[in-house]
Short mmCIF file of C-alpha atoms in Angstrom, two decimals:
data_model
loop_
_atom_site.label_atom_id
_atom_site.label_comp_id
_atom_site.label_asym_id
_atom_site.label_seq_id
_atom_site.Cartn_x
_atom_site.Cartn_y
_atom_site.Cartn_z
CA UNK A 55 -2.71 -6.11 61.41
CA UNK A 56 -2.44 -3.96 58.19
CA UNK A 57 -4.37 -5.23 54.78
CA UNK A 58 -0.81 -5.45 53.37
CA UNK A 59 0.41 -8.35 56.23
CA UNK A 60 -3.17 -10.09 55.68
CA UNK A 61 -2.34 -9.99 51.97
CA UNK A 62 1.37 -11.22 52.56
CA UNK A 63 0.06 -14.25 54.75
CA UNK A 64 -2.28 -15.83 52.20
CA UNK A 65 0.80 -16.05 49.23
CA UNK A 66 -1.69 -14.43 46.79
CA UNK A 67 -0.12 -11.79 44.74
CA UNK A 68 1.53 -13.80 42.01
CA UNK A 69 -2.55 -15.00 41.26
CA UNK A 70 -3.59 -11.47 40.72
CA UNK A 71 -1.70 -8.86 38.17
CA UNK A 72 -2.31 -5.38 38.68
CA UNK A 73 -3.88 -3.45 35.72
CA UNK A 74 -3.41 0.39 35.45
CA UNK A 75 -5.38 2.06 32.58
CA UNK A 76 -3.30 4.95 32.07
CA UNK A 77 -4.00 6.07 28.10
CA UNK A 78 -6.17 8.80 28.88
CA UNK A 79 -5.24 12.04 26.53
CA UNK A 80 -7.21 14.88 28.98
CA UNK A 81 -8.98 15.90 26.69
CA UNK A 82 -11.06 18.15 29.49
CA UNK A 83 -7.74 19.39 30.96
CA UNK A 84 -6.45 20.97 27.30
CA UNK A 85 -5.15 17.64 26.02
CA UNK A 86 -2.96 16.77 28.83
CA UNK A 87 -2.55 13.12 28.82
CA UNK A 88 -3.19 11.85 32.21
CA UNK A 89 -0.22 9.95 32.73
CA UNK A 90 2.09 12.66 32.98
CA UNK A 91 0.42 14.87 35.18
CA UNK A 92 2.88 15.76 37.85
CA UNK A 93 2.03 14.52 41.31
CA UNK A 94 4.58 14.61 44.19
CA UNK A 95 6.93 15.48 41.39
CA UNK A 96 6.80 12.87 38.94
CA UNK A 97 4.32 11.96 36.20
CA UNK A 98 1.26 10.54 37.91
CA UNK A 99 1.67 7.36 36.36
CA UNK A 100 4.59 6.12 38.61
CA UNK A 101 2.26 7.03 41.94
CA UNK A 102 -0.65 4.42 40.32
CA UNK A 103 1.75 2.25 40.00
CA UNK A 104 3.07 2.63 43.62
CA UNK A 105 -0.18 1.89 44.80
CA UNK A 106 -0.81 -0.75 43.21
CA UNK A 107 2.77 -2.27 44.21
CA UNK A 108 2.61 -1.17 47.83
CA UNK A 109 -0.96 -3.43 47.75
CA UNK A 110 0.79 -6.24 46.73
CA UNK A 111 0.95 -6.92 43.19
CA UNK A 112 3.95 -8.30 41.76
CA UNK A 113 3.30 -8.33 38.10
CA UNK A 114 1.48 -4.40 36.67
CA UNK A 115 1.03 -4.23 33.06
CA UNK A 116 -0.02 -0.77 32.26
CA UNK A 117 -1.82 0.63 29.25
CA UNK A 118 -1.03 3.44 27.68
CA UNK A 119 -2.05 5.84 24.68
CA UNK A 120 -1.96 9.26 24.33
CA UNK A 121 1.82 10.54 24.50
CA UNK A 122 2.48 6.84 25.10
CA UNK A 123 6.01 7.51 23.98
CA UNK A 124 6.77 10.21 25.96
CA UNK A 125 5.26 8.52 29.15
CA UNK A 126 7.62 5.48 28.45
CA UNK A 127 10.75 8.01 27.98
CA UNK A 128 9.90 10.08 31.25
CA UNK A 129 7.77 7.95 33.64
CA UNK A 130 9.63 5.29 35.70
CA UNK A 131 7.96 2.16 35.37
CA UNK A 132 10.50 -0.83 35.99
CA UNK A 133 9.22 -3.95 36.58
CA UNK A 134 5.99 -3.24 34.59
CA UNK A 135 4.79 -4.42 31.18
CA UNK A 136 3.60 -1.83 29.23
CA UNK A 137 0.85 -2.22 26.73
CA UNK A 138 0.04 0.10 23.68
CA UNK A 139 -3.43 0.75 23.35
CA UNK A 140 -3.78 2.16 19.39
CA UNK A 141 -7.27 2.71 20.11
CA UNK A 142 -7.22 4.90 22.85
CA UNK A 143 -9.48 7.78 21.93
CA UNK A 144 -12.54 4.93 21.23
CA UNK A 145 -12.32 5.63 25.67
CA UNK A 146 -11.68 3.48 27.77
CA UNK A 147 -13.32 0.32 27.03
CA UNK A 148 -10.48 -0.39 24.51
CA UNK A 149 -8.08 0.56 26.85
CA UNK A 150 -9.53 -2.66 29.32
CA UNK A 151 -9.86 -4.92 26.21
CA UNK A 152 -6.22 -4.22 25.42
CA UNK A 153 -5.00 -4.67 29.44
CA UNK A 154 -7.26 -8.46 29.73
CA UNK A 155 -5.47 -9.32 26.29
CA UNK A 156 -1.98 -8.92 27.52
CA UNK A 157 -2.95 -10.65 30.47
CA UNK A 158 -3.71 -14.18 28.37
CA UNK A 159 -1.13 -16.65 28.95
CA UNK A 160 0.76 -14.60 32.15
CA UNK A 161 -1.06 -17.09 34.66
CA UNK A 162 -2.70 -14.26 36.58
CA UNK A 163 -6.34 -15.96 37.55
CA UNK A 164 -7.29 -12.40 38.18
CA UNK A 165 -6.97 -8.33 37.76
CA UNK A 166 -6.69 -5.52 40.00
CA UNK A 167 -7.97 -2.69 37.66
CA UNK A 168 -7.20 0.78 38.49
CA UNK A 169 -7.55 4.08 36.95
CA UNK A 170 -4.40 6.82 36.72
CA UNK A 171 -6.20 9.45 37.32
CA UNK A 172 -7.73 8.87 40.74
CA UNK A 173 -4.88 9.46 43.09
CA UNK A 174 -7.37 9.61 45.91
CA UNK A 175 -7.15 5.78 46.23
CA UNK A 176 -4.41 4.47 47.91
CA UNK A 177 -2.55 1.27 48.84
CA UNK A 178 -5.24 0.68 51.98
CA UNK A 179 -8.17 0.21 49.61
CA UNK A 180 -6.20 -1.44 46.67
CA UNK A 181 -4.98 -4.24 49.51
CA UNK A 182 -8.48 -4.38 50.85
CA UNK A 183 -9.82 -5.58 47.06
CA UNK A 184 -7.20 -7.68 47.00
CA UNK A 185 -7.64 -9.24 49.95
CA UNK A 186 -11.40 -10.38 48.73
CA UNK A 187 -9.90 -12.33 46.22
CA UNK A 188 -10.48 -16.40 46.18
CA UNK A 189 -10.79 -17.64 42.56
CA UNK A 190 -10.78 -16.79 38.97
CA UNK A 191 -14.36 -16.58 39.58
CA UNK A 192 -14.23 -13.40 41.75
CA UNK A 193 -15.71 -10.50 40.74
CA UNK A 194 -14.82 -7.59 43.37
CA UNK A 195 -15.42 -3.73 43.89
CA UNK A 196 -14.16 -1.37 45.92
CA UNK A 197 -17.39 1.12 47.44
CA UNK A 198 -17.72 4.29 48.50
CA UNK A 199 -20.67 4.33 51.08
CA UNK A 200 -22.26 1.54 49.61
CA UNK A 201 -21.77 3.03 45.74
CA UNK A 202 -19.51 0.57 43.42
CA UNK A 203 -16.20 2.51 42.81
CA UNK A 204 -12.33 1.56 41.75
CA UNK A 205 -10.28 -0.74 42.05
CA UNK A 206 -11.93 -3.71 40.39
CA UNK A 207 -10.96 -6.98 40.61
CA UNK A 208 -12.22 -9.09 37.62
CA UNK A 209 -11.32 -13.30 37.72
CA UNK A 210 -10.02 -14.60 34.46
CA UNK A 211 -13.78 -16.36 34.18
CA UNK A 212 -14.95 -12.35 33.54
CA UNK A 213 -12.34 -11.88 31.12
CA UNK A 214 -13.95 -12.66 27.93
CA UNK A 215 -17.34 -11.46 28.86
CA UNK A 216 -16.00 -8.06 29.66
CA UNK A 217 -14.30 -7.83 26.93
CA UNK A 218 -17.67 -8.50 24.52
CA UNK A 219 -19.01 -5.64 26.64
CA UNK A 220 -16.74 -3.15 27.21
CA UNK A 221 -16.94 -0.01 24.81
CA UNK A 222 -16.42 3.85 25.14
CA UNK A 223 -16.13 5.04 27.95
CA UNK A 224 -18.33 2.85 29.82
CA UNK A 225 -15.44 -0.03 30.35
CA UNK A 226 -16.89 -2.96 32.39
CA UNK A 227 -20.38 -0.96 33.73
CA UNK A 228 -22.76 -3.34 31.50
CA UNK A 229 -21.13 -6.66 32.25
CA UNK A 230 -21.01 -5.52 36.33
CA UNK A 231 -24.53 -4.13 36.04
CA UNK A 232 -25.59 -7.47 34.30
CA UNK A 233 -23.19 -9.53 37.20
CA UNK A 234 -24.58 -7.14 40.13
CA UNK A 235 -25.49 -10.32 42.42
CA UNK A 236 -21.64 -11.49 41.60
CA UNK A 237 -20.52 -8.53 42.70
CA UNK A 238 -18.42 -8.76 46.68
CA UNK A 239 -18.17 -4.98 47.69
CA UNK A 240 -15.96 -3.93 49.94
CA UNK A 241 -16.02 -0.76 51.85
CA UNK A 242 -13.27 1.36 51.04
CA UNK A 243 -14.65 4.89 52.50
CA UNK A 244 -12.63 4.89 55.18
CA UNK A 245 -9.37 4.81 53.78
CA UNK A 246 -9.70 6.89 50.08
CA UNK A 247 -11.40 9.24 48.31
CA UNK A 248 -12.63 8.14 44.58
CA UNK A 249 -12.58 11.86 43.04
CA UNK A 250 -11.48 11.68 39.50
CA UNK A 251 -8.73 14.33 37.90
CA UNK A 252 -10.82 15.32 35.30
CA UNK A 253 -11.10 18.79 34.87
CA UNK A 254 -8.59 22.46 35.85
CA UNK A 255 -10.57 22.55 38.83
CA UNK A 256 -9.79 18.52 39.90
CA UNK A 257 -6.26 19.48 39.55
CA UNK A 258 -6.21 20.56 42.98
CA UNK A 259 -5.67 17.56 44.57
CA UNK A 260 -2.28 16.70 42.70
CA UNK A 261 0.29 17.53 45.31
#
């Protein structure tokens, strides 16, 4: 049985909202905001999204900032609810503040948190996060031979917490290295690749 049919057994995904941090300006790849990156011929953004959809989230909000109004007028992103993140050169911290925030009042007792730019990660390891879930106490992490990696699934509990912590580009780090015996890994090795597209040379893996 595939992580997606576990996930579709257990009547989960409405619980957990998918959370794409997508307002990354590239500043290392000549100020190419991440988002529109073209991968399998269409901004990067909509194959995050995909993933995080094809795991089985029902509700994505998305946060955006650099070229956020060009990624709204050429990315496809039905369905989602797109945030504006102001403060997205402050890195990414403010970019997960701004993502938890939209998330008050939704109902979501948890978020899948994924980054745009790691198109390595697929649907297999999103679903297998997912699939840890069990309250708005979880605190889950995908790993990559045993080393904490993306997606991260925070339960509304770790909301506010993360948010007190989470600044530059160091996003949740302090409040997971302060949770670490919280923390459920799950192996994700097998099935995706955490490689970040952060520099010309990273660029090679964008089909």
């Amino acid at each position: 049985m595939t992580d997606n049919q576990d996930l579709q057994g257990r009547d989960l995904p409405g619980e957990v909202a998918g959370l794409l941090l997508a307002a990354g300006g590239g500043r290392r790849l000549g100020g190419r905001p991440k988002a529109l990156l073209p991968h399998r011929g269409r901004p990067l953004v909509e194959h995050a999204v995909g993933v995080l959809r094809a795991a089985g989230c029902e509700r994505i909000h998305v946060v955006l900032g650099a070229a956020a109004a060009e990624v709204r007028d050429r990315a496809e992103l039905g369905g989602c609810v797109l945030v504006d993140n102001p403060d997205w050169a402050a890195g990414m911290g403010s970019s997960l503040r701004a993502g938890l925030a939209s998330l008050a009042g939704t109902g979501a007792r948890a978020a899948l948190v994924s980054l745009v730019d790691q198109p390595g990660i697929g649907p297999a390891a999103a679903a297998r996060v997912l699939g840890a879930y069990e309250d708005e106490k979880s605190l889950v992490s995908a790993a990559y031979a045993g080393v904490r990696g993306h997606p991260v699934l925070f339960g509304a509990a770790h909301w506010a917490g993360i948010a007190e912590t989470a600044t530059g580009d160091r996003g949740a780090r302090a409040y997971l290295a302060a949770h670490a015996a919280e923390i459920r890994l799950v192996e994700c090795a097998d099935v995706a690749e955490p490689y970040d597209i952060d520099t010309e040379a990273d660029l090679s893996h964008l089909e």
